[in-house]
Coordinates of C-alpha atoms and ligand atoms in Angstrom, one line a residue:
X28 CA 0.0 0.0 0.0
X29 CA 1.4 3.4 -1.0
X30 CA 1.4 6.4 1.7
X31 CA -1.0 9.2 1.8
X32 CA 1.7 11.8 2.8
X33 CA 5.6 12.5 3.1
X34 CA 7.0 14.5 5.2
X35 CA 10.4 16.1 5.2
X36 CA 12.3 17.3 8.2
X37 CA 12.5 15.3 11.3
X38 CA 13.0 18.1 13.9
X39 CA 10.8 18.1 17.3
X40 CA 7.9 19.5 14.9
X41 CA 8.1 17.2 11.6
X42 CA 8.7 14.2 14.1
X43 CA 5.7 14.6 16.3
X44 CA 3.5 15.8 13.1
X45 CA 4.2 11.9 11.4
X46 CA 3.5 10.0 14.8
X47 CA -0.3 12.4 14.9
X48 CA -1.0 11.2 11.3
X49 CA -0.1 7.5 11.8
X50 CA -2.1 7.5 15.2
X51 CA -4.9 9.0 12.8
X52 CA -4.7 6.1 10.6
X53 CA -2.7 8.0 7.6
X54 CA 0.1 6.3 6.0
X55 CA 3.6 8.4 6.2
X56 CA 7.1 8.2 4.5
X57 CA 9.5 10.2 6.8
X58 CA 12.5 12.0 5.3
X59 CA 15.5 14.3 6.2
X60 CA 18.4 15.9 4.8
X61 CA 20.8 13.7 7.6
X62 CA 19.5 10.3 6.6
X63 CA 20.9 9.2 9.6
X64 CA 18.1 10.6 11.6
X65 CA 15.4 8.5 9.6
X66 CA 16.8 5.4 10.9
X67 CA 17.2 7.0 14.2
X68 CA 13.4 7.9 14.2
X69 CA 12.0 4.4 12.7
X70 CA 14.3 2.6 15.4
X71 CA 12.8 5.1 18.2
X72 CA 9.5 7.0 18.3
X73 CA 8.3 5.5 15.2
X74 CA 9.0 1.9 16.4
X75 CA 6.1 -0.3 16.2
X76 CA 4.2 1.8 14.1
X77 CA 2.9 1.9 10.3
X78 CA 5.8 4.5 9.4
X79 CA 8.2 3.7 6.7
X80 CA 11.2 6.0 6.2
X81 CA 13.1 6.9 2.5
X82 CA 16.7 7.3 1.8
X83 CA 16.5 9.8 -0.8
X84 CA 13.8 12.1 -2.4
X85 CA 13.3 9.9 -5.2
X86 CA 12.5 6.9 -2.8
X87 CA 10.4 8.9 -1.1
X88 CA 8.2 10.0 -4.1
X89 CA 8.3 6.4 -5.0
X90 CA 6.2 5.0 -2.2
X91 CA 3.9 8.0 -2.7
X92 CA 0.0 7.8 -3.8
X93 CA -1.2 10.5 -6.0
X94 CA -1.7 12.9 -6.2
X95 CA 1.5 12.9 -4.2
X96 CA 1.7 15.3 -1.3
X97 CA 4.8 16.5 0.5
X98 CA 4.7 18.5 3.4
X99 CA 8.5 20.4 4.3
X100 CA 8.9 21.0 8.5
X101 CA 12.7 22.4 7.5
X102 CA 13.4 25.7 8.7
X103 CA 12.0 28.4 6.8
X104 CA 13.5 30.4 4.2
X105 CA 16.0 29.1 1.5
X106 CA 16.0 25.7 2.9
X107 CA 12.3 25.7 1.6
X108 CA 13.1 27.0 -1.6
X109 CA 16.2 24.1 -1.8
X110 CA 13.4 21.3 -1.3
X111 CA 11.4 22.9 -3.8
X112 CA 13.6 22.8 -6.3
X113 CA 14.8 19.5 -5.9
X114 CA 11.0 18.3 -5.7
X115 CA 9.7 19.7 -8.8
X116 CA 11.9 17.2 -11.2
X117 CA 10.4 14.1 -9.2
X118 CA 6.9 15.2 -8.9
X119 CA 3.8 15.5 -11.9
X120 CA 1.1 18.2 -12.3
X121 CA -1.3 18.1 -9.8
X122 CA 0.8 17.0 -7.6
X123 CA 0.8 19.0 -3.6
X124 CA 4.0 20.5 -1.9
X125 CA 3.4 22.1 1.8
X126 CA 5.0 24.5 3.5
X127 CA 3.9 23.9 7.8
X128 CA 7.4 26.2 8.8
X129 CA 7.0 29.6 10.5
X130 CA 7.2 31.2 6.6
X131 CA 7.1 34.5 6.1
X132 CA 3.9 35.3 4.0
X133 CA 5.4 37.0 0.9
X134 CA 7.7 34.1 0.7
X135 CA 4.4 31.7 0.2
X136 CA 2.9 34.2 -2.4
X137 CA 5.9 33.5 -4.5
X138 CA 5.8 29.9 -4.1
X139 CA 2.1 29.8 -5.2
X140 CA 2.5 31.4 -8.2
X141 CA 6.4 30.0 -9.1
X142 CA 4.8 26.1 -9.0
X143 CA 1.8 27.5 -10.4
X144 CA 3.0 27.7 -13.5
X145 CA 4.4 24.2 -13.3
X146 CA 1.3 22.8 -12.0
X147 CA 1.8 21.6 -8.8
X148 CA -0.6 23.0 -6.2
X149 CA 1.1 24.9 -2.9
X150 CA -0.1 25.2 0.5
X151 CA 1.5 27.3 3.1
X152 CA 0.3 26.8 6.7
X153 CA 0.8 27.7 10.2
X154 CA 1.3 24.9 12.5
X155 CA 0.9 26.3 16.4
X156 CA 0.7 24.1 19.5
X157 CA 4.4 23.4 19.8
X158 CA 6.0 19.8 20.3
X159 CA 2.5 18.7 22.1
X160 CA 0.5 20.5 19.7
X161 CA 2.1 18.7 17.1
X162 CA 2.3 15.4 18.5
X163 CA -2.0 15.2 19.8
X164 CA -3.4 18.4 17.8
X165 CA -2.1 21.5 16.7
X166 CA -3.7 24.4 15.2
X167 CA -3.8 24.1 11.5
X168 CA -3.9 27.1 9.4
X169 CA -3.9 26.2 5.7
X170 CA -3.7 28.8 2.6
X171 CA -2.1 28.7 -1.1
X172 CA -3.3 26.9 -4.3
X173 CA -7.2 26.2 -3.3
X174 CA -7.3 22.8 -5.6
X175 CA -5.2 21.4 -3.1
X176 CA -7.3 21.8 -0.1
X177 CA -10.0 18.2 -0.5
X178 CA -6.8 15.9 -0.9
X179 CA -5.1 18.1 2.5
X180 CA -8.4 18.7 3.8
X181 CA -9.1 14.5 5.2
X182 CA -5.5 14.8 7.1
X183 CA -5.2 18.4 8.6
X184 CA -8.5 17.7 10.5
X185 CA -7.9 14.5 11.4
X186 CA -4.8 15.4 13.2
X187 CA -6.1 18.7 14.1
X188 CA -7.2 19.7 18.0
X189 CA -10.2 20.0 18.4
X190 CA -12.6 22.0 20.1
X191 CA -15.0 21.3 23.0
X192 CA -17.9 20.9 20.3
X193 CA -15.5 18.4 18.5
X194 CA -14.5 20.9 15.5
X195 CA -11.3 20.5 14.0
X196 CA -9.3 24.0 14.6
X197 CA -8.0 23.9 10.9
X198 CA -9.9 25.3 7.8
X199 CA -9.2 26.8 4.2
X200 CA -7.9 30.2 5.4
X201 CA -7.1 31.6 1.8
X202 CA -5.6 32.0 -1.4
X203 CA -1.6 32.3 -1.6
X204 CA -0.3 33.3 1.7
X205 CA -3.3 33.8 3.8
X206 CA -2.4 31.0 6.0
X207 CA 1.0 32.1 7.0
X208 CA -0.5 35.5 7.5
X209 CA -2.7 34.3 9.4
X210 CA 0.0 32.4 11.7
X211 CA 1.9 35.5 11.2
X212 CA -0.7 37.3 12.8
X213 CA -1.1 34.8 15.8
X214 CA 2.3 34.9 16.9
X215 CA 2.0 38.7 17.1
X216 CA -0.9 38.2 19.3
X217 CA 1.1 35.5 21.5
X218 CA 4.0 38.2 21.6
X219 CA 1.3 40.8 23.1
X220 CA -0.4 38.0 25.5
X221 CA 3.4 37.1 26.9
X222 CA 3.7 41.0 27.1
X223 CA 0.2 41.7 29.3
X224 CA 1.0 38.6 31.5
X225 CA 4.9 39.5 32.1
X226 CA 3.3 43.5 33.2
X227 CA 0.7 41.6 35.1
X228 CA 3.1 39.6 37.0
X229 CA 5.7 43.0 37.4
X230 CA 2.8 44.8 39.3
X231 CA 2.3 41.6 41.6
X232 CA 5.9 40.9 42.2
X233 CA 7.2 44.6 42.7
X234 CA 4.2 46.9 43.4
X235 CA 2.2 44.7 46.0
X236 CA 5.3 42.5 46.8
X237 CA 3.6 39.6 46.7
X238 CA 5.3 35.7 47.3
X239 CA 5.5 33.1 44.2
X240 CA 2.6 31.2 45.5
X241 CA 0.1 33.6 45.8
X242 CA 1.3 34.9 42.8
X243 CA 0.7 31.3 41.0
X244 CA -2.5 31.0 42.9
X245 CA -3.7 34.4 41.7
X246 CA -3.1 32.9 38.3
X247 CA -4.7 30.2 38.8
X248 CA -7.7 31.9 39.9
X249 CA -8.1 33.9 36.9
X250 CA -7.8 30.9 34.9
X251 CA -11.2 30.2 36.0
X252 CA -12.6 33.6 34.1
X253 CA -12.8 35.0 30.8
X254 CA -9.2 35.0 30.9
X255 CA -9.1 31.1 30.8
X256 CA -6.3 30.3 28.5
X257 CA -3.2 28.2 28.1
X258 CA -0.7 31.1 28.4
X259 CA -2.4 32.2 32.1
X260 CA -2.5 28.2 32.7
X261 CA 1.4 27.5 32.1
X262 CA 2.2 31.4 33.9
X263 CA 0.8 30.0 36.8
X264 CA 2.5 26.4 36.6
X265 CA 5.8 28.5 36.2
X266 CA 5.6 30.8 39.7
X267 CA 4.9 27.4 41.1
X268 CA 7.6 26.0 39.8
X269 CA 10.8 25.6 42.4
X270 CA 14.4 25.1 41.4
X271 CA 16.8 22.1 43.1
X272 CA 17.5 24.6 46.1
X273 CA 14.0 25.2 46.6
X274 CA 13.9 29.1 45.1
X275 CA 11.6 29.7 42.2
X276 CA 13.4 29.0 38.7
X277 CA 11.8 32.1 37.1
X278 CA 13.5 34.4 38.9
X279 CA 17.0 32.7 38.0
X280 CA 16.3 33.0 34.4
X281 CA 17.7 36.2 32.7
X282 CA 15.4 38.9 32.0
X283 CA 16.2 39.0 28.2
X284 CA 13.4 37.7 25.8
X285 CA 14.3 36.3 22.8
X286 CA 12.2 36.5 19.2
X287 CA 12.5 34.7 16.2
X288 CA 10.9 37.4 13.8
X289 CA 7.3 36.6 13.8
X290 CA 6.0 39.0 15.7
X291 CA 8.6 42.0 14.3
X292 CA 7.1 40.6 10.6
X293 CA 3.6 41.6 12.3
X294 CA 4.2 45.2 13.5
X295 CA 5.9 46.3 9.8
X296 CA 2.7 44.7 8.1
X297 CA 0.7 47.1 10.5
X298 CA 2.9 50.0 9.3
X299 CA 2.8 48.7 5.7
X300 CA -1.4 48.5 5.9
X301 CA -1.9 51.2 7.8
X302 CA -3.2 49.6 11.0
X303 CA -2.4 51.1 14.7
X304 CA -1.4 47.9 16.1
X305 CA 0.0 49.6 19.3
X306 CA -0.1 46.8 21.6
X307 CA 1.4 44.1 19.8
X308 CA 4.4 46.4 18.4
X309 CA 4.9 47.6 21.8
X310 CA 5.2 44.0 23.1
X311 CA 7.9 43.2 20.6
X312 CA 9.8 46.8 21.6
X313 CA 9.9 45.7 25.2
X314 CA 11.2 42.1 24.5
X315 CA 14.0 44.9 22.2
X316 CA 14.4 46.4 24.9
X317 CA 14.6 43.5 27.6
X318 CA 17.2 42.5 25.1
X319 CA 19.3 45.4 26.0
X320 CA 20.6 44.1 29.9
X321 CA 24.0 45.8 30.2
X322 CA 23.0 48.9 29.3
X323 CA 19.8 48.8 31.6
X324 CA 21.9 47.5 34.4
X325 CA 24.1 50.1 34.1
X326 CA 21.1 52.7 33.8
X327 CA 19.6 51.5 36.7
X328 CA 22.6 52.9 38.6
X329 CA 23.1 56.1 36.7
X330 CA 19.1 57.0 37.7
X331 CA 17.7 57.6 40.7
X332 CA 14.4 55.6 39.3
X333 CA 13.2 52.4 41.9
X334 CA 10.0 51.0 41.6
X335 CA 7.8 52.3 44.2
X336 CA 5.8 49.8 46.3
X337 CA 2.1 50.0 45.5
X338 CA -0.2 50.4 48.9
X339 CA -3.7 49.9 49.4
X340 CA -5.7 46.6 50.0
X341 CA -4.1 44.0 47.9
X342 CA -7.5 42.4 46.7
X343 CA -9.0 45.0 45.5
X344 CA -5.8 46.0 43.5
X345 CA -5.9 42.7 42.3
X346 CA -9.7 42.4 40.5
X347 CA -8.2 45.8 39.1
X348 CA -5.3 44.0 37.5
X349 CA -7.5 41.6 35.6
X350 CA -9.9 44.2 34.3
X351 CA -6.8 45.9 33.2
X352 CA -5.1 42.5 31.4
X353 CA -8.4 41.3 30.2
X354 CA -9.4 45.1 28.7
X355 CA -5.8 45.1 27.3
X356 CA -6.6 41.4 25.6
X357 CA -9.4 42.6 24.0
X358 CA -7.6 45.4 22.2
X359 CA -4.7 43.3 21.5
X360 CA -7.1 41.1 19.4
X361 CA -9.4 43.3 18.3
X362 CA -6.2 45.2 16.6
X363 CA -4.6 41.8 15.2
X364 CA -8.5 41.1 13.6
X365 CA -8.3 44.6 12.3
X366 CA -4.8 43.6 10.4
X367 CA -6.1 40.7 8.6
X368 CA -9.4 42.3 7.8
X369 CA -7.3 44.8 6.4
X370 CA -4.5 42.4 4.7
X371 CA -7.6 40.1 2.9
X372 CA -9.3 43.4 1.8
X373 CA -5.6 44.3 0.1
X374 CA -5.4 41.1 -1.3
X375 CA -8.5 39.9 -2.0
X376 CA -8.2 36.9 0.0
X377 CA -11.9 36.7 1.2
X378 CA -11.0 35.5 4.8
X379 CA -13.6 33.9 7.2
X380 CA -12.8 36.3 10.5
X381 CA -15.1 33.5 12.5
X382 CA -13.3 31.1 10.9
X383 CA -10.0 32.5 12.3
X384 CA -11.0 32.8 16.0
X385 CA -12.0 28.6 15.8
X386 CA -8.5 28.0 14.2
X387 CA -7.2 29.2 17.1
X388 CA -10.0 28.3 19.8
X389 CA -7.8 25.0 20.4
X390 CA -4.8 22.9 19.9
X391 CA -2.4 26.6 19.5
X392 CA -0.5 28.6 22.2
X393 CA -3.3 31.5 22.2
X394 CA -6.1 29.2 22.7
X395 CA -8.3 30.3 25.3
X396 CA -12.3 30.3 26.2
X397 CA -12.4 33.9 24.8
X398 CA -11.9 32.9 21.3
X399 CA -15.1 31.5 21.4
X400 CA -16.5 35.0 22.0
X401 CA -14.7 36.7 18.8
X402 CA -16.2 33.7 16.6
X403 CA -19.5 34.4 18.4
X404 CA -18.8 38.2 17.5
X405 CA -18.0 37.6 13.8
X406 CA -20.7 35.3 12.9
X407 CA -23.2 38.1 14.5
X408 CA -21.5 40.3 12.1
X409 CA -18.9 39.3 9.8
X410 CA -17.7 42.4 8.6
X411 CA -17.4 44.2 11.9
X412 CA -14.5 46.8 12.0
X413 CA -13.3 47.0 15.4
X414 CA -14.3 43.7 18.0
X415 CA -14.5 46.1 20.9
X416 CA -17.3 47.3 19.6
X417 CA -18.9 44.1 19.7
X418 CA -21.9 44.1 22.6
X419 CA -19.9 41.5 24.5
X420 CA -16.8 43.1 24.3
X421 CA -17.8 46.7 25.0
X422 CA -19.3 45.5 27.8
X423 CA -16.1 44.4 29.1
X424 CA -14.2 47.7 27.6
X425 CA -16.2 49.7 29.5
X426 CA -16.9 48.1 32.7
X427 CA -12.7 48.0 33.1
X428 CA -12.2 51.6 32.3
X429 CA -12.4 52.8 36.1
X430 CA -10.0 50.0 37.1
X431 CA -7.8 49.9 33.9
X432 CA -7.3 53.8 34.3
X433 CA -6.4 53.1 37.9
X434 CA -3.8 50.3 37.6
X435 CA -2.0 52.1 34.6
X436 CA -2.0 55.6 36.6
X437 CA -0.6 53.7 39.3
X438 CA 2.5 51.7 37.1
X439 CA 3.0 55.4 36.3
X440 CA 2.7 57.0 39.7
X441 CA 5.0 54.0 40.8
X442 CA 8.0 53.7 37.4
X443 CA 6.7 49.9 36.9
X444 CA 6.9 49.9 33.6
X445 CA 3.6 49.0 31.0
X446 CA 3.9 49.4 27.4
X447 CA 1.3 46.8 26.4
X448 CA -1.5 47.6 29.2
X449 CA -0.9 51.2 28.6
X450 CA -1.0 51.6 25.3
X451 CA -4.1 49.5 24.7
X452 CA -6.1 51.9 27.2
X453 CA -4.1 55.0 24.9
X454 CA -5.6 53.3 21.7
X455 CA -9.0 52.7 23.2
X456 CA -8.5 56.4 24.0
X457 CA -8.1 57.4 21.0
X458 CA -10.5 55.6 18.9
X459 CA -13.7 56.8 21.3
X460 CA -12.5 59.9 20.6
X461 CA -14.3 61.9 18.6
X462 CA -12.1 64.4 18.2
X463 CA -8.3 64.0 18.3
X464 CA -6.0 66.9 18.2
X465 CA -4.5 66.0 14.6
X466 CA -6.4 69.4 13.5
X467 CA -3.1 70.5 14.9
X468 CA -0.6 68.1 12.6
X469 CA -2.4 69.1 9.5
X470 CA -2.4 72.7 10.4
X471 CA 1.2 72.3 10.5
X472 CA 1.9 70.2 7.8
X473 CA 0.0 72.9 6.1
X474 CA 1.9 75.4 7.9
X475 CA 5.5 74.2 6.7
X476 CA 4.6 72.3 3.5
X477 CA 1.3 73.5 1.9
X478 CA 0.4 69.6 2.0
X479 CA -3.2 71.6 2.8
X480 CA -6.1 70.4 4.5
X481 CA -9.7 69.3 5.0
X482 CA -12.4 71.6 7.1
X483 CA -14.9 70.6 9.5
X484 CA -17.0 72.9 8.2
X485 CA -16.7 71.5 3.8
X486 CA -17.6 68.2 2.3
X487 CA -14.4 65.5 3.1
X488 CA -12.8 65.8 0.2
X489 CA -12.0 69.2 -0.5
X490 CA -8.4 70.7 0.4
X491 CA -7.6 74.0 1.6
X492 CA -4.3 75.8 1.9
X493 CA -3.5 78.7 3.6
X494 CA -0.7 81.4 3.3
X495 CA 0.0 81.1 7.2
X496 CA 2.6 83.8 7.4
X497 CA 1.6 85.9 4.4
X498 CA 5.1 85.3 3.0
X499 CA 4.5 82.1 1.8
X500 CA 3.1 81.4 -1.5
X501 CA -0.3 80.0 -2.8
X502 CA 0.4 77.4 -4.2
X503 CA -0.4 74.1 -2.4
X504 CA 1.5 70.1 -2.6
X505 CA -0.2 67.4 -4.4
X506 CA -2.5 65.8 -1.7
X507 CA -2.3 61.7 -1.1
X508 CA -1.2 59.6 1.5
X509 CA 1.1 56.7 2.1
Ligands
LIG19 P1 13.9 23.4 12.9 O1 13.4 24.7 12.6 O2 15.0 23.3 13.9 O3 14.4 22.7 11.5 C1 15.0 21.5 11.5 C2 14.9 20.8 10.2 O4 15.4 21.6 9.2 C3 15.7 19.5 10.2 O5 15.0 18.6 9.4 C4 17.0 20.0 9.5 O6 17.7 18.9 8.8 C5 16.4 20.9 8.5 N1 17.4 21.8 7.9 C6 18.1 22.8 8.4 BR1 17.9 23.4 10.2 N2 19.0 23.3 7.6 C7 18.9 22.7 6.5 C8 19.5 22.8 5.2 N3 20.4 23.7 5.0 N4 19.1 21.9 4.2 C9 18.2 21.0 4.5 N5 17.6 20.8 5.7 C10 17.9 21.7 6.6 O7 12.8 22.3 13.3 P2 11.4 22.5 14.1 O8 11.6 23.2 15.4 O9 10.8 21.1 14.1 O10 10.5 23.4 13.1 C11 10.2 23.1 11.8 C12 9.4 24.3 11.2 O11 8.2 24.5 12.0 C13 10.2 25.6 11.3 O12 9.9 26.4 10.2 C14 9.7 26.3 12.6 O13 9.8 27.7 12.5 C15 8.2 25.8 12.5 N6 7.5 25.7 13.8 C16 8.2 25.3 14.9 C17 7.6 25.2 16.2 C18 8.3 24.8 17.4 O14 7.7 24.9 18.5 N7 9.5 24.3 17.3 C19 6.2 25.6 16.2 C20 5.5 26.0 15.1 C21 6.2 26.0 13.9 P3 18.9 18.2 9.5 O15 18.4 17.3 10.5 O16 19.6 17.5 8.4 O17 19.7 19.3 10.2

């Protein structure tokens, strides 16, 4: 019997992906570039089980059934490309390659439209969940050449998690790259979840001075209310968590988050589309700037700066705190939904927003109750702009303000620092605000480079200039924006 898939790159992810499809009953042929390691995996993990390995490419296609579909879990960028190339010469039209690496979306637009022309059908997809994820369901998110999605379809959401109602958290996100946009965009919201935590945890630890275990139980607690999700689940596991002497292991580890691009490729597609998507951008500054120890260690001595402590009854400060990370969540989302509303409206990719939120309702690191809310949100009204504005969520939005303003005044008042729960509450700010001072900007822009400007009291539209000093001429800059 031939094999319904290959897959290519025995890492923790490819690895844990083939032993998911054979415990779903799919037949796999495993392949890497050390050969070594396919031996090494049929001897261990795969021991026992219906997986058979190849020793080249051309084996590999071989013991294929087509139309023959490879999926690559290499590490993204030219290696992809590399397997491409030597894949095309083995395989015939119709045939699928995937892409389930951390891609960067442009890269997949290319691919669909290079192999394309040579008919073989592309799919680039986001695979979240991690080594467990992978191994007893991840979050699947699918996109590229749409012909390939009924032969893909039967594995992805068999191996997929699922969801409490038993849906498979993988469908067709889009055309070309929409699916690694789409994972794109969820690691940009992880980046801001990590972020709101972290701040959360700060205001614990050095404002109310609080011990690891009420700290773990706190987050435990709030695991028990809309802000039931992995990430609050594992925070709390990890105060809990004691090294050999008995001290907490997080406070031995160094204060210096790393990144591996995802959520940096997030905050320039907000720039490039035109989306404020403060809070995630902010989060990826502050791991920038967590990366910069040795010269905060050394500013730390040069400023007379210390965290104050923050006083007043600890329980009350505490409900505030959650208002304050849960408000700050909403944002967070609502400004990553915003970005891929706006990327499918740029590229015509026709995404299913509801759709989205269930991809990522299970089986992924952001997976929490509260994606069940922004699907509920979206099928009410799939073309909603802004998912605070949902009635759900503005209830939340506004029942927090009292207690968001509060805790962010007081990180202030107190030099804890909070870039992510601060800027969401500027952005909500801001966009309830009817009118924002950037009368002001244009009046300058006006002022110092006739680039003119619209009046409150004409039709949008029409642009005025004005000869502000009397010195300066009439004539006005063409009028259009980047
Ligand atoms: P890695 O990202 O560590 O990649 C390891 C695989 O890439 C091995 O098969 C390795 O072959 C192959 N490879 C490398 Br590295 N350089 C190569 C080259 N020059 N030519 C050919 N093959 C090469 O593995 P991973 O952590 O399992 O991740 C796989 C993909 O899934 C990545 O794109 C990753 O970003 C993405 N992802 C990872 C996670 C996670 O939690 N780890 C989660 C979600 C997505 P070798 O054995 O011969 O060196």
């Amino acid at each position: 019997m031939k094999a319904d898939i290959a897959v290519i790159g025995l890492a923790v992810m490819g690895q844990n992906l083939i032993l998911n499809m054979n415990d779903n009953g799919f037949k796999v042929v495993a392949f890497n570039r050390t050969v070594a390691k396919v031996d090494e995996f049929l001897e261990g993990p795969a021991k026992g089980t219906n997986i058979v390995g190849a020793t080249s490419l051309e084996d590999m296609v071989s013991k294929l059934e087509t139309p023959r579909k490879v999926m690559l879990m290499v590490r993204a960028g030219d290696v992809v490309d590399q397997f491409i190339n030597a894949l095309v010469p083995l395989l015939d039209e119709g045939d699928i390659i995937i892409d389930g690496g951390n891609t960067n979306y442009p890269d997949t637009n290319r691919r669909v439209a290079e192999l394309r022309e040579k008919g073989i059908h592309f799919v680039g997809t986001g695979v979240s969940g991690g080594e467990e994820g992978a191994r007893f369901g991840p979050s699947i998110m699918p996109g590229g050449s749409p012909e390939a999605w009924p032969f893909v379809k039967p594995i992805f959401q068999a191996i997929a998690a699922k969801t409490d109602d038993g849906e498979a958290c993988c469908d067709w996100v889009g055309r070309e790259g929409a699916g690694h946009f789409v994972k794109m965009v969820h690691n940009g919201i992880e980046y801001g979840d990590m972020q709101l935590i972290s701040e959360a945890y700060h205001f614990m630890k050095e404002g109310l001075g609080m011990s690891h275990d009420e700290m773990q139980a706190t987050f435990a607690e709030w695991n028990n209310t809309e802000l039931n999700s992995y990430l609050i689940e594992i925070s709390a596991d990890i105060l809990g968590y004691r090294d050999e002497d008995g001290e907490p292991l997080v406070e031995k580890i160094m204060d210096a988050a790393g990144q591996k691009g995802t959520g940096k490729w997030t905050g320039i597609n907000a720039l490039d589309l035109g989306i404020p998507l403060t809070l995630i951008t902010e989060s990826v500054f502050a791991r920038v700037l967590s990366s910069m120890k040795d010269q905060r260690v050394e500013a730390a001595q040069l400023f007379d700066n210390p965290i104050q402590p923050v006083e007043g009854d600890k329980s009350e400060w505490l409900e505030a705190l959650r208002q304050a990370l849960l408000a700050s969540k909403i944002i967070s989302y609502a400004q990553g939904f915003m970005l891929i509303r706006e990327a499918s409206e740029a590229n015509n990719w026709e995404l299913n927003y509801g759709n989205v939120a269930l991809m990522w309702r299970g089986g992924c690191i952001i997976r929490s109750a509260f994606l069940g809310n922004i699907r509920d949100a979206f099928e009410a009204n799939p073309e909603l702009p802004f998912l605070g504005t949902d009635a759900y969520f503005k209830d939340i939005l506004q029942g927090s303000l009292p207690a968001w303003r509060k805790v962010v005044a007081k990180s202030f008042e107190s030099g804890l620092p909070m870039p992510c729960m601060s800027s969401a509450l500027t952005f909500l700010n801001g966009y309830t605000t009817a009118r924002l001072p950037a009368n002001m900007i244009q009046a300058q822009r006006d002022y110092f480079g006739a680039h003119t400007y619209e009046r409150t009291d004409k039709a949008r539209g029409e642009f005025f200039h004005t000869n502000w000093t009397g010195t300066g001429g009439n004539i006005s800059s063409t009028t259009y924006d980047v």
